[in-house]
Coordinates of C-alpha atoms in Angstrom, one line a residue:
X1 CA 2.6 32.8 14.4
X2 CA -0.9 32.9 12.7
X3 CA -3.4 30.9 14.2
X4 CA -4.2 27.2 12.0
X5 CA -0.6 26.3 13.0
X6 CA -0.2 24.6 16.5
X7 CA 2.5 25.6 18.0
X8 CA 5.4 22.5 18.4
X9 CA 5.3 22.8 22.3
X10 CA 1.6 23.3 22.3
X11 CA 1.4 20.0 20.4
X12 CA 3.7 17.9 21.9
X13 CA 2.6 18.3 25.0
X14 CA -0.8 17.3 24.1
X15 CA 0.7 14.3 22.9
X16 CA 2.9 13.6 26.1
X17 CA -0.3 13.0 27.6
X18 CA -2.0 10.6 25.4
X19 CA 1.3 9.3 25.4
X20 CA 2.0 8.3 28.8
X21 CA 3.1 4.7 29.8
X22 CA 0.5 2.3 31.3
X23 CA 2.7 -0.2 32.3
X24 CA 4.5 -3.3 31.3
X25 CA 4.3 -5.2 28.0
X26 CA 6.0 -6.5 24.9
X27 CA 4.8 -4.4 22.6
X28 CA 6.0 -2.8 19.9
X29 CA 16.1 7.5 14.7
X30 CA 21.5 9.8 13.8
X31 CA 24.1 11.6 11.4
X32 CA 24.4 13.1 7.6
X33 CA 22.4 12.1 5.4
X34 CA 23.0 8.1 4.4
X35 CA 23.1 6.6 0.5
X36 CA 22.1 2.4 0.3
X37 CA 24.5 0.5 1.9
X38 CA 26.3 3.6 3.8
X39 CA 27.1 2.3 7.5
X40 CA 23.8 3.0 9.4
X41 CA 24.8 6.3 12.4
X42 CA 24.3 5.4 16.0
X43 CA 25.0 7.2 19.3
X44 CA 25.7 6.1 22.6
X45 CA 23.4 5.3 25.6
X46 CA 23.2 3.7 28.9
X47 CA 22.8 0.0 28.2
X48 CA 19.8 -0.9 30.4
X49 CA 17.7 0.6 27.2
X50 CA 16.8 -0.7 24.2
X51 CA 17.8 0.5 20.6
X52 CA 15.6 2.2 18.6
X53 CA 15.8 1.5 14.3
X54 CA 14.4 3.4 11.9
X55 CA 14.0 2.9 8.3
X56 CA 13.2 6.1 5.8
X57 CA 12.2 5.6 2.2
X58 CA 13.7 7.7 0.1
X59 CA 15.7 11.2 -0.4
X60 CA 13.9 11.6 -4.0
X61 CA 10.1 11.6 -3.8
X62 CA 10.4 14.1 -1.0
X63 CA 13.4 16.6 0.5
X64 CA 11.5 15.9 3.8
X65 CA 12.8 12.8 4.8
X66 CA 16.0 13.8 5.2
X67 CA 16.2 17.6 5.6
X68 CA 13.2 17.0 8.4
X69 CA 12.6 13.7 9.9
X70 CA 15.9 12.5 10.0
X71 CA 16.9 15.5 12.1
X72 CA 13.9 15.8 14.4
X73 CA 13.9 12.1 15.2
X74 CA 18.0 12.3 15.9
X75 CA 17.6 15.4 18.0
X76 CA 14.6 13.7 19.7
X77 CA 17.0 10.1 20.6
X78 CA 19.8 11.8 21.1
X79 CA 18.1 14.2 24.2
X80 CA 16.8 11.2 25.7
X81 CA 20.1 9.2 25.6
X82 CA 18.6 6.1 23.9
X83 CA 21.1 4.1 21.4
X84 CA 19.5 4.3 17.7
X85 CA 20.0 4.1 14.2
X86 CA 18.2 5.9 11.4
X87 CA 19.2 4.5 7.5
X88 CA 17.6 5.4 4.3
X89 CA 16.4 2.4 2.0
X90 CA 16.7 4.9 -1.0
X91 CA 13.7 3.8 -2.9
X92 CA 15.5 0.5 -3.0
X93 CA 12.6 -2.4 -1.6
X94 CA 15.7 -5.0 -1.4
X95 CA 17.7 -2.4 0.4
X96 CA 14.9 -1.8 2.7
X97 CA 14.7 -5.5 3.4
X98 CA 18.8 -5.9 3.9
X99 CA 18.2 -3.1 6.2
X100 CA 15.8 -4.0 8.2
X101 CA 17.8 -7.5 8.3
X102 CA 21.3 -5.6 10.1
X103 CA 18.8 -4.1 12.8
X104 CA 17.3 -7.2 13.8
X105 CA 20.2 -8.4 13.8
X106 CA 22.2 -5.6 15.2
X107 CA 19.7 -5.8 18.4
X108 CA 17.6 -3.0 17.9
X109 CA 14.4 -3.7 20.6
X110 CA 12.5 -1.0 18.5
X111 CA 11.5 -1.1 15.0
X112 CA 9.9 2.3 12.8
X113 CA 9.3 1.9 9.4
X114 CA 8.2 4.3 6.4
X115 CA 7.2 1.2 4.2
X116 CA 7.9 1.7 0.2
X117 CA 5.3 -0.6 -0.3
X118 CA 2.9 -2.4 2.0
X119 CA 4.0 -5.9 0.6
X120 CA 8.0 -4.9 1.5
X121 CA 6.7 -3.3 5.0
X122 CA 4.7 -6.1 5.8
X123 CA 7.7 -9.0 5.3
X124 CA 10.0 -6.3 7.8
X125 CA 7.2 -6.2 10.2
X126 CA 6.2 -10.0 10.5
X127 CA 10.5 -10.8 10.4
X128 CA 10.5 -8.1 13.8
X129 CA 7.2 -8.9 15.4
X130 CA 8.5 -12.8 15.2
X131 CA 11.9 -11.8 17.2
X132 CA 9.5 -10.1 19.9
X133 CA 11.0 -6.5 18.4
X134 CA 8.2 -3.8 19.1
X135 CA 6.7 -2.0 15.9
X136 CA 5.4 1.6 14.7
X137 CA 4.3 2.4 11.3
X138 CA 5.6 6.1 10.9
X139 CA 3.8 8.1 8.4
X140 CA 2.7 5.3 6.2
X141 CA 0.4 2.3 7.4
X142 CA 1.4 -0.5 6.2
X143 CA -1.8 -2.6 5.5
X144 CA -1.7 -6.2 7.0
X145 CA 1.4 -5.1 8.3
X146 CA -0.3 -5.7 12.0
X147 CA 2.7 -2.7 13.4
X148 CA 2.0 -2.0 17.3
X149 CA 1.6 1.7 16.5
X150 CA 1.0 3.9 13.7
X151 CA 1.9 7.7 14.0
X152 CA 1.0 10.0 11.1
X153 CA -1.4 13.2 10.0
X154 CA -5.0 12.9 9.2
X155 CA -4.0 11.9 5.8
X156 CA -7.8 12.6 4.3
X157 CA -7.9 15.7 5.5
X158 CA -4.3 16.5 4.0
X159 CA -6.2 15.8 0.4
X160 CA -9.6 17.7 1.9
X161 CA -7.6 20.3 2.1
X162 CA -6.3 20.0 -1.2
X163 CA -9.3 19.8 -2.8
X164 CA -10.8 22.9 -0.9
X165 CA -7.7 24.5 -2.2
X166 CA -7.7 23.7 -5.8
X167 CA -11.4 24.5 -5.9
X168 CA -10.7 28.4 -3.8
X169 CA -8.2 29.0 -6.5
X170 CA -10.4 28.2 -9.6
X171 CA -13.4 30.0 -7.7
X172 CA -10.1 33.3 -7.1
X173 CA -9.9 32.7 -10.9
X174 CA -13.5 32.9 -11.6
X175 CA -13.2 30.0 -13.7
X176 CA -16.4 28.0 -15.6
X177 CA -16.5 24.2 -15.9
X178 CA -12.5 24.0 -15.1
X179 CA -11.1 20.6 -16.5
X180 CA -9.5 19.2 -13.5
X181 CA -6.3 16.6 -14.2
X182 CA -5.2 14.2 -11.3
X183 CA -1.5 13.7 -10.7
X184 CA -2.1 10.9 -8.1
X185 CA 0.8 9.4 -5.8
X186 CA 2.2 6.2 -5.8
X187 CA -0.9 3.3 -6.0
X188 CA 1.6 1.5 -3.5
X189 CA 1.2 3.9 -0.7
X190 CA -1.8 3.8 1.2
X191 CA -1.3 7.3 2.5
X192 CA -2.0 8.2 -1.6
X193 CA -5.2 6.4 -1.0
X194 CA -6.2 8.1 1.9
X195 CA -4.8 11.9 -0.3
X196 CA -7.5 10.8 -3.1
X197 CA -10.0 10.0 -0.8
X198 CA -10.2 13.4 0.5
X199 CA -9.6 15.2 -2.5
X200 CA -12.5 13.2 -4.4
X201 CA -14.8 14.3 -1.2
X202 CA -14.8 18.0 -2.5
X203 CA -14.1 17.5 -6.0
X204 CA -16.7 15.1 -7.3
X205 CA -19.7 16.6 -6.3
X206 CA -18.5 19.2 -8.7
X207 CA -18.3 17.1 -11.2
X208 CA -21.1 15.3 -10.7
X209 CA -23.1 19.1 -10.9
X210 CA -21.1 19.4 -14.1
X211 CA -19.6 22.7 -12.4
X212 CA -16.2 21.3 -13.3
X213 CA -15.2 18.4 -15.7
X214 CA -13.4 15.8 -14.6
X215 CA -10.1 15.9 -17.0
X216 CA -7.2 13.4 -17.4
X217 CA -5.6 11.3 -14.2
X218 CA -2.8 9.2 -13.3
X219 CA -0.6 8.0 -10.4
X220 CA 2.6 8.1 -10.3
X221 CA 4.7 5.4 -9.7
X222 CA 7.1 5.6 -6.5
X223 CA 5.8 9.2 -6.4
X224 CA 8.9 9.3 -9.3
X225 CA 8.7 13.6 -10.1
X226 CA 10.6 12.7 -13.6
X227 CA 7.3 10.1 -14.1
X228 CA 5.3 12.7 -12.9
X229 CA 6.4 15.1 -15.6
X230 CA 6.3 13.1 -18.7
X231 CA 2.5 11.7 -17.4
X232 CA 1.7 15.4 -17.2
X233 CA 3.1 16.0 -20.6
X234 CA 0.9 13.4 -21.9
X235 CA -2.2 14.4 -20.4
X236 CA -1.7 18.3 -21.0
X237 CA -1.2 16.9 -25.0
X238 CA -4.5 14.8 -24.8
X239 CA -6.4 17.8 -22.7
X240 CA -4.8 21.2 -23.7
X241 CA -7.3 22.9 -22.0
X242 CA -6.7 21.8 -18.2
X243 CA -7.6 24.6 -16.2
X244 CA -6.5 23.2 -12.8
X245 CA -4.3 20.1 -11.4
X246 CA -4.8 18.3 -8.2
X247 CA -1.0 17.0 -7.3
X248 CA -0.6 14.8 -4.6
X249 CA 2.7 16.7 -3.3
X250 CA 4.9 19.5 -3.9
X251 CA 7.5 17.4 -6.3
X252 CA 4.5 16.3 -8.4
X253 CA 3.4 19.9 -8.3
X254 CA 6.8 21.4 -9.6
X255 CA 6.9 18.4 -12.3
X256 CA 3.8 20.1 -13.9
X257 CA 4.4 23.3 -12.9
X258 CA 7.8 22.5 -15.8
X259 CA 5.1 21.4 -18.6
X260 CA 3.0 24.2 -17.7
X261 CA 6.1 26.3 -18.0
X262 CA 7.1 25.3 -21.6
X263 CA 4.0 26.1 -22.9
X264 CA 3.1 29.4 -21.3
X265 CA 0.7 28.5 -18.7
X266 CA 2.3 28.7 -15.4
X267 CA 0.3 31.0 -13.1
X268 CA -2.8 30.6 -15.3
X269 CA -3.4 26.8 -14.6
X270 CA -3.6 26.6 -10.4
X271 CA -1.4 23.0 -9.3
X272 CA -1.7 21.7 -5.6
X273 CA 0.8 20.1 -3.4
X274 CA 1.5 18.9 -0.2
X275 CA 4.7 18.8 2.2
X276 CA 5.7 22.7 2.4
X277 CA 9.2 21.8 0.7
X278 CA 11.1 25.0 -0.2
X279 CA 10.8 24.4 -3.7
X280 CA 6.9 24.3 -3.5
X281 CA 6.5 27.7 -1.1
X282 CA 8.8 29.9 -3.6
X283 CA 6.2 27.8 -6.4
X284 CA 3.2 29.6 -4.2
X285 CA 5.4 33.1 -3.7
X286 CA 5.8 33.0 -7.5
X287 CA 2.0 32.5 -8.3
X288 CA 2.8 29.0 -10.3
X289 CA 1.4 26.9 -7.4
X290 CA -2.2 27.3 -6.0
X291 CA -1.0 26.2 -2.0
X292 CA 0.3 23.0 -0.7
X293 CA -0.4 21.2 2.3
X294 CA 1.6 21.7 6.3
X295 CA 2.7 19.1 8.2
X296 CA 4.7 19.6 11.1
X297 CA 7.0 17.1 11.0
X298 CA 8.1 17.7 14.4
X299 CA 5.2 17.2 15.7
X300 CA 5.2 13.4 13.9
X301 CA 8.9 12.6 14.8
X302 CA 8.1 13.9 18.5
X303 CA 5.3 11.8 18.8
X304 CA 6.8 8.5 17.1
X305 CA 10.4 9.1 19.2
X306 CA 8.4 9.5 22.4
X307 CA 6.5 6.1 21.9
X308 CA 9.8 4.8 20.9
X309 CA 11.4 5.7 23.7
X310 CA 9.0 4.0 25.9
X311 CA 8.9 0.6 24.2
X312 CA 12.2 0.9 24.3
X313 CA 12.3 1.3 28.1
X314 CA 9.8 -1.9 27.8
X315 CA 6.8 0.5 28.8
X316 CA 3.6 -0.1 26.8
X317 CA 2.7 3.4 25.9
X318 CA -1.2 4.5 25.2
X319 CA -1.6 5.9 21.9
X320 CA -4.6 8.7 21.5
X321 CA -6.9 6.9 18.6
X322 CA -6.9 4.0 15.4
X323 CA -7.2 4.0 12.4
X324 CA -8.4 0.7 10.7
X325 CA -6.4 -1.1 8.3
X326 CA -8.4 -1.9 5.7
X327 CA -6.7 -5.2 4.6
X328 CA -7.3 -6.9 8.1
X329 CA -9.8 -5.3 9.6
X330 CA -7.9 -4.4 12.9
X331 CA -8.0 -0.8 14.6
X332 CA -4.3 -0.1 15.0
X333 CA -3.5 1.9 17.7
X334 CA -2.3 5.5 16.5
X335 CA -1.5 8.8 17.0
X336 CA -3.0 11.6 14.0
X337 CA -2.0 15.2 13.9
X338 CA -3.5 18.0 12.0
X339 CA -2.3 18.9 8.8
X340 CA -2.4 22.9 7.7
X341 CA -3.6 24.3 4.7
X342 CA -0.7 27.1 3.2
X343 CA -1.3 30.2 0.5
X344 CA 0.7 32.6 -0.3
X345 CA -0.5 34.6 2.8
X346 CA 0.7 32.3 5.0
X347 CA 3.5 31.1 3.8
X348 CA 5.1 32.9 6.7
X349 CA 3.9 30.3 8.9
X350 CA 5.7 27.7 7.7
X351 CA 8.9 30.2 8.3
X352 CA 8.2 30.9 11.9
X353 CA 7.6 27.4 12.8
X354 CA 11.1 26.7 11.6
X355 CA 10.2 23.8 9.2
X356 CA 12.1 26.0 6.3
X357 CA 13.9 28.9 7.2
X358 CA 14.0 32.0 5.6
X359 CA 18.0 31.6 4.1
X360 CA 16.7 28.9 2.1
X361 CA 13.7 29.9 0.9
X362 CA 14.4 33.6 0.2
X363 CA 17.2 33.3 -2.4
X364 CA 17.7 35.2 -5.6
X365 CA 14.6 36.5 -6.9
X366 CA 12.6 35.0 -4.3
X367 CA 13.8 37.6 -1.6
X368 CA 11.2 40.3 -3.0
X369 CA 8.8 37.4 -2.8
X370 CA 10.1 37.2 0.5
X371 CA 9.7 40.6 1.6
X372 CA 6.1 41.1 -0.1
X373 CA 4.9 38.2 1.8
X374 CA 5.9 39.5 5.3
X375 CA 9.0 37.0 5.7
X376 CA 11.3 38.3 8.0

């Protein structure tokens, strides 16, 4: 494995210690792949324990949050013998609420969220928090949400690294003044926020010099990729001379990646990303797609099924930092990992840490790519 990508062992032990319980206190995911109002998967487990819920988003703005987390987090539960139940809102905000209503309900003594909005999250939280249910934000902090822990990546220096990236393939390109074009994700999601923040870090001063021109932006509702693709249209028609696109993740990537397709320009005009999906690394092997953005997600289900388990054993695990949430002020107790910067020299990486494996990634044309690229 190259070196920028910590090992999973590596990482989750370092986390095991920040992890550890410190005692008492009241503080406060496991089958296929579930559509709204499937019948949520459980598993067995002694009954002195608590049950652990969690609550995905989506299967649409992202392949991860079923291909990934869904399966770390079961395989995580399922090894430590704790009951749980993992169910999918679907992009659906009254879904997520229904939801969130049959675990509370249902007795779960655990509660993980990936909010769709902060507004939804925060009415889940309060409704568990006031039935003495312990909390965790997982990947997305819901603001005002007040959650017990928070577990994600460094989520500015996932769009720091997007903006380095962007601007090392336009400097690659030797371009002058490049006219830059935002694809933004959803305003709803604080982690977009966070994304922008970073990317603005390395990007304005550029502008600002007038070394490159700031160009067309939008965010994109509900991270939609179909949204993503007519905005891009639209901007590409106002700005046909876009030399570079900064998109928040590898589905907005690929949406203007399409436009940039129609009219010629794919490979000439360098687009971002940001989750390693499958569909974004054969993007980078092709040369349509500047790099995209590594995060374990291991690591991140690992580290939210180990505090989990704890609460659920009614320990009151230590977390390893905060981060402030900006709507009350509080430092919320969390735990941030490291997010990886990917190119088309390392794509391997992502290979060899078995986040996408070579089968699925290396089909049709894609296994020259493959074999260029040093995947084995």
């Amino acid at each position: 494995m190259r070196k920028g990508i910590l090992s999973i062992g590596a990482a989750f032990a370092a986390l095991s210690l920040g992890l550890t319980a410190c005692g008492g206190g009241d503080e406060g995911t496991g089958a296929a792949p579930e559509t709204t109002g499937a019948a949520p998967a459980t598993s067995a487990a002694a009954p002195a324990q608590g049950k652990i819920g969690v609550i995905l988003p989506d299967s649409k703005s992202s392949a991860r949050w079923e291909t990934a987390d869904r399966k770390y987090l079961e395989e995580a539960f399922k090894a430590a013998g704790v009951a749980y139940d993992i169910q999918n809102a679907q992009g659906d905000k009254t879904q997520f609420q229904t939801i969130a209503d049959q675990m509370i309900t249902g007795g779960v003594t655990v509660l993980a969220i990936v909010n769709l909005d902060s507004g939804t999250g925060k009415a889940v939280l309060d409704k568990a928090k006031a039935q003495g249910i312990a909390t965790i934000d997982y990947d997305r902090l819901t603001l005002g949400g007040k959650a017990d822990y928070y577990v994600s990546f460094d989520n500015t220096a996932v769009g720091k690294l997007q903006g380095e990236g962007l601007s090392k393939c336009l400097d690659d390109a030797k371009a002058e003044k490049p006219i830059i074009s935002y694809l933004n994700g959803s305003p709803t999601d604080n982690n977009a926020t966070l994304f922008k923040e970073g990317y603005d870090g390395v990007l304005k001063p550029k502008f600002d010099s007038g070394d490159y021109v700031k160009g067309p932006e939008d965010s994109v509702p509900d991270w939609d990729n179909a949204q993503a693709g007519t905005l891009f249209e639209q901007q590409l028609t106002k700005e046909p001379k876009i030399a570079g696109v900064l998109a928040a993740n590898d589905g907005l990537g690929n949406a203007a990646i399409a436009v940039l397709k129609k009219n010629n320009l794919n490979g000439k005009v360098p687009v971002t990303g940001q989750d390693a999906t499958a569909q974004g690394l054969q993007n980078i092997l092709a040369g349509d797609q500047c790099m995209t953005v590594y995060k374990a997600v291991k690591q991140e289900a690992d580290a939210t099924a180990q505090l989990a388990i704890a609460l659920a054993k009614g320990e009151k695990p230590a977390a390893t930092g905060t981060v402030k949430d900006t709507e009350t002020g509080a430092d919320v107790p969390a735990v941030l990992l490291t997010p990886v910067a990917i190119y088309k020299e390392n794509v391997k990486d992502v290979v060899a840490d078995g986040y996408v494996t070579k089968e699925e990634l290396c089909t049709g044309d894609f296994a020259a790519m493959c074999t260029e690229a040093g995947i084995s």
